[in-house]
Amino acid sequence: VRGESVQNNETCLMFVTTGVLLRMLEEDKDLESVTHVLVDEVHERTVENDFLLLTLRDLTDRIEDGKSQRQHPLRVCLMSATMDSKVLIEYFGKGTPRVCFPGRTFPVTTLHLEDALYLTRHQVDPQADWCRTSLAGQRRLQRKQAEEGQNEVRHPTEGEWARRLSRADGGVCRALAQLDLDCVNHALITDLVCWYFRKGGLQGALDAIGAA
């Protein structure tokens, strides 16, 4: 972790965050001090993860084309229990080898903010910090405009949300239009926990999600 490094000249194996690895690539674009890079959970789509995969692909291409200063090969291993490996093979090149380990997989259901709003029937408090039109919300908007040099920061209206999410009802679209999506909605988190226990725990919650 940046600022909490524990290593010395005899270190052979380093566990680092994506951000630290990107900083290493910034200082040493060929990673000459590294022999192997193992990236876990590559299915997690974040800006840092996507940029790391792009950088590693460019580096392996340069090494293969003889345009790198490296004196030894670089081995890159990308790991995921859920991602379709064919996508990574196409991205890094059709000659990319694949290793599969048998194991038990668990069903995964991806839910989004609109699903949480629908299940809990959450209503946004107009005075809450996470409401765009509250005093705190307006102050954040003004700061964002000042920092980004924008006269107006566009946020989808209730009607625009309704067009984007054809299955969402009016209450969900209204809440999405009111929420500041960059702010943590503590009330919604509380509503979700209460909803979970009202459904009787895990199995009841899963049944409710399946029926929604």
mmCIF file of C-alpha atoms in Angstrom:
data_model
loop_
_atom_site.group_PDB
_atom_site.id
_atom_site.type_symbol
_atom_site.label_atom_id
_atom_site.label_comp_id
_atom_site.label_asym_id
_atom_site.label_seq_id
_atom_site.Cartn_x
_atom_site.Cartn_y
_atom_site.Cartn_z
ATOM 1 C CA VAL A 1 0.000 0.000 0.000
ATOM 2 C CA ARG A 2 1.331 3.428 -0.885
ATOM 3 C CA GLY A 3 3.073 4.998 2.106
ATOM 4 C CA GLU A 4 3.187 1.704 4.010
ATOM 5 C CA SER A 5 5.779 -0.245 2.028
ATOM 6 C CA VAL A 6 7.576 -3.068 3.846
ATOM 7 C CA GLN A 7 10.444 -4.407 1.715
ATOM 8 C CA ASN A 8 14.227 -4.568 1.456
ATOM 9 C CA ASN A 9 16.933 -5.597 -1.013
ATOM 10 C CA GLU A 10 16.184 -9.277 -0.403
ATOM 11 C CA THR A 11 12.454 -9.018 -1.159
ATOM 12 C CA CYS A 12 11.431 -11.595 -3.789
ATOM 13 C CA LEU A 13 7.639 -11.309 -3.704
ATOM 14 C CA MET A 14 5.580 -8.128 -3.419
ATOM 15 C CA PHE A 15 1.845 -7.760 -2.826
ATOM 16 C CA VAL A 16 0.805 -4.337 -4.118
ATOM 17 C CA THR A 17 -2.371 -2.452 -4.935
ATOM 18 C CA THR A 18 -3.266 -1.633 -8.517
ATOM 19 C CA GLY A 19 -2.355 1.993 -7.886
ATOM 20 C CA VAL A 20 1.119 1.083 -6.628
ATOM 21 C CA LEU A 21 1.742 -1.142 -9.658
ATOM 22 C CA LEU A 22 0.686 1.668 -11.981
ATOM 23 C CA ARG A 23 3.103 3.998 -10.173
ATOM 24 C CA MET A 24 5.868 1.423 -10.667
ATOM 25 C CA LEU A 25 5.051 1.327 -14.392
ATOM 26 C CA GLU A 26 5.147 5.119 -14.486
ATOM 27 C CA GLU A 27 8.682 5.121 -13.068
ATOM 28 C CA ASP A 28 9.865 2.025 -14.975
ATOM 29 C CA LYS A 29 7.795 1.496 -18.120
ATOM 30 C CA ASP A 30 9.496 -1.857 -18.836
ATOM 31 C CA LEU A 31 9.276 -3.199 -15.249
ATOM 32 C CA GLU A 32 12.867 -4.377 -15.528
ATOM 33 C CA SER A 33 13.022 -5.222 -11.814
ATOM 34 C CA VAL A 34 10.034 -7.585 -12.066
ATOM 35 C CA THR A 35 9.908 -11.101 -13.534
ATOM 36 C CA HIS A 36 6.246 -11.990 -12.984
ATOM 37 C CA VAL A 37 3.036 -9.963 -12.602
ATOM 38 C CA LEU A 38 -0.046 -11.688 -11.180
ATOM 39 C CA VAL A 39 -3.293 -9.708 -11.322
ATOM 40 C CA ASP A 40 -6.243 -11.144 -9.419
ATOM 41 C CA GLU A 41 -9.951 -10.339 -9.832
ATOM 42 C CA VAL A 42 -9.456 -8.928 -13.333
ATOM 43 C CA HIS A 43 -13.222 -9.007 -13.875
ATOM 44 C CA GLU A 44 -13.595 -6.004 -11.569
ATOM 45 C CA ARG A 45 -14.118 -3.117 -13.980
ATOM 46 C CA THR A 46 -12.532 0.019 -12.571
ATOM 47 C CA VAL A 47 -10.595 2.782 -14.279
ATOM 48 C CA GLU A 48 -7.381 1.627 -12.575
ATOM 49 C CA ASN A 49 -7.883 -2.035 -13.486
ATOM 50 C CA ASP A 50 -8.727 -1.268 -17.104
ATOM 51 C CA PHE A 51 -5.731 1.052 -17.442
ATOM 52 C CA LEU A 52 -3.455 -1.568 -15.875
ATOM 53 C CA LEU A 53 -4.557 -4.237 -18.372
ATOM 54 C CA LEU A 54 -4.040 -1.776 -21.226
ATOM 55 C CA THR A 55 -0.546 -0.927 -19.976
ATOM 56 C CA LEU A 56 0.421 -4.573 -19.475
ATOM 57 C CA ARG A 57 -0.815 -5.472 -22.943
ATOM 58 C CA ASP A 58 1.232 -2.666 -24.495
ATOM 59 C CA LEU A 59 4.281 -3.759 -22.500
ATOM 60 C CA THR A 60 4.002 -7.405 -23.574
ATOM 61 C CA ASP A 61 3.559 -6.279 -27.190
ATOM 62 C CA ARG A 62 6.715 -4.144 -26.971
ATOM 63 C CA ILE A 63 8.668 -7.036 -25.473
ATOM 64 C CA GLU A 64 7.470 -9.381 -28.208
ATOM 65 C CA ASP A 65 8.418 -6.849 -30.898
ATOM 66 C CA GLY A 66 11.885 -6.311 -29.396
ATOM 67 C CA LYS A 67 11.158 -2.671 -28.532
ATOM 68 C CA SER A 68 11.683 -3.081 -24.791
ATOM 69 C CA GLN A 69 14.879 -2.612 -22.765
ATOM 70 C CA ARG A 70 14.162 -5.739 -20.695
ATOM 71 C CA GLN A 71 16.936 -8.311 -20.471
ATOM 72 C CA HIS A 72 14.593 -11.146 -19.450
ATOM 73 C CA PRO A 73 11.006 -12.120 -20.316
ATOM 74 C CA LEU A 74 8.008 -10.879 -18.353
ATOM 75 C CA ARG A 75 5.354 -13.387 -17.332
ATOM 76 C CA VAL A 76 1.854 -11.954 -16.854
ATOM 77 C CA CYS A 77 -0.844 -14.034 -15.163
ATOM 78 C CA LEU A 78 -4.421 -12.732 -15.058
ATOM 79 C CA MET A 79 -6.797 -14.472 -12.659
ATOM 80 C CA SER A 80 -10.558 -14.486 -12.269
ATOM 81 C CA ALA A 81 -13.117 -17.015 -11.073
ATOM 82 C CA THR A 82 -15.978 -15.488 -13.058
ATOM 83 C CA MET A 83 -14.686 -13.658 -16.135
ATOM 84 C CA ASP A 84 -14.927 -15.246 -19.580
ATOM 85 C CA SER A 85 -11.321 -16.113 -20.402
ATOM 86 C CA LYS A 86 -12.033 -15.795 -24.135
ATOM 87 C CA VAL A 87 -12.382 -12.041 -23.690
ATOM 88 C CA LEU A 88 -8.882 -11.770 -22.196
ATOM 89 C CA ILE A 89 -7.403 -14.057 -24.855
ATOM 90 C CA GLU A 90 -8.831 -11.859 -27.609
ATOM 91 C CA TYR A 91 -7.571 -8.737 -25.839
ATOM 92 C CA PHE A 92 -4.004 -9.945 -25.269
ATOM 93 C CA GLY A 93 -3.693 -11.983 -28.461
ATOM 94 C CA LYS A 94 -4.953 -15.311 -29.699
ATOM 95 C CA GLY A 95 -1.719 -17.044 -28.690
ATOM 96 C CA THR A 96 -2.332 -16.293 -25.014
ATOM 97 C CA PRO A 97 -2.365 -19.584 -23.053
ATOM 98 C CA ARG A 98 -5.184 -20.420 -20.672
ATOM 99 C CA VAL A 99 -5.073 -22.543 -17.525
ATOM 100 C CA CYS A 100 -8.330 -23.703 -15.923
ATOM 101 C CA PHE A 101 -8.675 -25.056 -12.397
ATOM 102 C CA PRO A 102 -11.852 -26.970 -11.550
ATOM 103 C CA GLY A 103 -13.719 -25.732 -8.549
ATOM 104 C CA ARG A 104 -17.093 -24.900 -7.161
ATOM 105 C CA THR A 105 -18.708 -21.737 -8.471
ATOM 106 C CA PHE A 106 -21.546 -19.902 -6.804
ATOM 107 C CA PRO A 107 -24.425 -18.179 -8.594
ATOM 108 C CA VAL A 108 -23.968 -14.421 -8.659
ATOM 109 C CA THR A 109 -26.744 -11.893 -9.185
ATOM 110 C CA THR A 110 -25.690 -8.330 -9.937
ATOM 111 C CA LEU A 111 -27.952 -5.658 -8.499
ATOM 112 C CA HIS A 112 -27.676 -1.940 -9.165
ATOM 113 C CA LEU A 113 -28.748 1.203 -7.362
ATOM 114 C CA GLU A 114 -32.159 1.200 -9.023
ATOM 115 C CA ASP A 115 -32.741 -2.343 -7.738
ATOM 116 C CA ALA A 116 -31.971 -1.286 -4.159
ATOM 117 C CA LEU A 117 -34.346 1.661 -4.492
ATOM 118 C CA TYR A 118 -37.092 -0.601 -5.833
ATOM 119 C CA LEU A 119 -36.722 -3.343 -3.225
ATOM 120 C CA THR A 120 -36.677 -0.951 -0.257
ATOM 121 C CA ARG A 121 -39.126 1.604 -1.719
ATOM 122 C CA HIS A 122 -36.617 4.181 -0.521
ATOM 123 C CA GLN A 123 -37.644 7.828 -0.554
ATOM 124 C CA VAL A 124 -35.024 10.564 -0.634
ATOM 125 C CA ASP A 125 -35.147 13.101 2.189
ATOM 126 C CA PRO A 126 -34.975 16.527 0.478
ATOM 127 C CA GLN A 127 -32.915 17.881 3.404
ATOM 128 C CA ALA A 128 -30.379 15.035 3.445
ATOM 129 C CA ASP A 129 -26.767 15.551 2.411
ATOM 130 C CA TRP A 130 -27.137 13.071 -0.462
ATOM 131 C CA CYS A 131 -30.061 14.949 -2.011
ATOM 132 C CA ARG A 132 -28.922 17.122 -4.929
ATOM 133 C CA THR A 133 -31.290 19.965 -4.051
ATOM 134 C CA SER A 134 -30.386 20.134 -0.347
ATOM 135 C CA LEU A 135 -28.102 22.858 0.978
ATOM 136 C CA ALA A 136 -25.164 20.439 1.199
ATOM 137 C CA GLY A 137 -25.918 19.138 -2.293
ATOM 138 C CA GLN A 138 -25.952 22.636 -3.772
ATOM 139 C CA ARG A 139 -22.624 23.443 -2.123
ATOM 140 C CA ARG A 140 -21.050 20.307 -3.602
ATOM 141 C CA LEU A 141 -22.425 21.230 -7.009
ATOM 142 C CA GLN A 142 -20.925 24.723 -6.770
ATOM 143 C CA ARG A 143 -17.528 23.306 -5.776
ATOM 144 C CA LYS A 144 -17.648 20.824 -8.649
ATOM 145 C CA GLN A 145 -18.479 23.570 -11.121
ATOM 146 C CA ALA A 146 -15.617 25.707 -9.789
ATOM 147 C CA GLU A 147 -13.123 22.824 -9.964
ATOM 148 C CA GLU A 148 -14.140 21.610 -13.415
ATOM 149 C CA GLY A 149 -14.803 25.021 -14.903
ATOM 150 C CA GLN A 150 -18.327 24.124 -15.934
ATOM 151 C CA ASN A 151 -21.303 26.451 -15.906
ATOM 152 C CA GLU A 152 -23.711 23.562 -15.435
ATOM 153 C CA VAL A 153 -23.258 19.972 -14.341
ATOM 154 C CA ARG A 154 -25.943 17.904 -16.076
ATOM 155 C CA HIS A 155 -27.827 15.298 -14.106
ATOM 156 C CA PRO A 156 -30.556 13.128 -15.648
ATOM 157 C CA THR A 157 -34.108 14.203 -14.896
ATOM 158 C CA GLU A 158 -36.838 11.843 -13.729
ATOM 159 C CA GLY A 159 -38.097 11.546 -17.312
ATOM 160 C CA GLU A 160 -34.619 10.802 -18.635
ATOM 161 C CA TRP A 161 -34.164 8.072 -16.034
ATOM 162 C CA ALA A 162 -37.527 6.612 -17.071
ATOM 163 C CA ARG A 163 -36.355 6.419 -20.691
ATOM 164 C CA ARG A 164 -33.041 4.838 -19.699
ATOM 165 C CA LEU A 165 -34.590 2.310 -17.321
ATOM 166 C CA SER A 166 -37.703 1.084 -19.050
ATOM 167 C CA ARG A 167 -38.577 -1.347 -16.233
ATOM 168 C CA ALA A 168 -38.160 1.136 -13.376
ATOM 169 C CA ASP A 169 -41.264 2.672 -11.840
ATOM 170 C CA GLY A 170 -41.870 6.330 -11.103
ATOM 171 C CA GLY A 171 -40.670 6.167 -7.506
ATOM 172 C CA VAL A 172 -37.302 4.736 -8.517
ATOM 173 C CA CYS A 173 -36.791 7.283 -11.301
ATOM 174 C CA ARG A 174 -37.778 10.121 -8.970
ATOM 175 C CA ALA A 175 -35.263 8.969 -6.359
ATOM 176 C CA LEU A 176 -32.496 8.633 -8.958
ATOM 177 C CA ALA A 177 -33.168 12.175 -10.158
ATOM 178 C CA GLN A 178 -32.928 13.480 -6.586
ATOM 179 C CA LEU A 179 -29.826 11.574 -5.496
ATOM 180 C CA ASP A 180 -26.276 12.872 -5.709
ATOM 181 C CA LEU A 181 -24.625 9.727 -7.037
ATOM 182 C CA ASP A 182 -21.215 10.844 -5.733
ATOM 183 C CA CYS A 183 -22.459 10.954 -2.143
ATOM 184 C CA VAL A 184 -23.008 7.984 0.196
ATOM 185 C CA ASN A 185 -26.696 7.564 1.029
ATOM 186 C CA HIS A 186 -26.601 6.304 4.619
ATOM 187 C CA ALA A 187 -30.392 6.111 4.826
ATOM 188 C CA LEU A 188 -30.531 3.730 1.858
ATOM 189 C CA ILE A 189 -27.902 1.512 3.478
ATOM 190 C CA THR A 190 -30.040 1.408 6.625
ATOM 191 C CA ASP A 191 -33.143 0.632 4.566
ATOM 192 C CA LEU A 192 -31.323 -2.230 2.845
ATOM 193 C CA VAL A 193 -30.226 -3.768 6.151
ATOM 194 C CA CYS A 194 -33.765 -3.471 7.546
ATOM 195 C CA TRP A 195 -35.231 -4.949 4.356
ATOM 196 C CA TYR A 196 -32.815 -7.880 4.578
ATOM 197 C CA PHE A 197 -33.901 -8.741 8.122
ATOM 198 C CA ARG A 198 -37.590 -8.232 7.321
ATOM 199 C CA LYS A 199 -37.208 -10.881 4.638
ATOM 200 C CA GLY A 200 -35.876 -13.326 7.206
ATOM 201 C CA GLY A 201 -32.216 -13.255 6.245
ATOM 202 C CA LEU A 202 -30.299 -14.578 3.267
ATOM 203 C CA GLN A 203 -32.736 -17.065 1.752
ATOM 204 C CA GLY A 204 -35.719 -14.759 2.136
ATOM 205 C CA ALA A 205 -33.802 -11.903 0.528
ATOM 206 C CA LEU A 206 -32.733 -14.123 -2.377
ATOM 207 C CA ASP A 207 -36.319 -15.275 -2.897
ATOM 208 C CA ALA A 208 -37.539 -11.669 -2.912
ATOM 209 C CA ILE A 209 -34.885 -10.667 -5.437
ATOM 210 C CA GLY A 210 -35.803 -13.594 -7.671
ATOM 211 C CA ALA A 211 -39.469 -12.643 -7.562
ATOM 212 C CA ALA A 212 -38.845 -8.949 -8.240
#
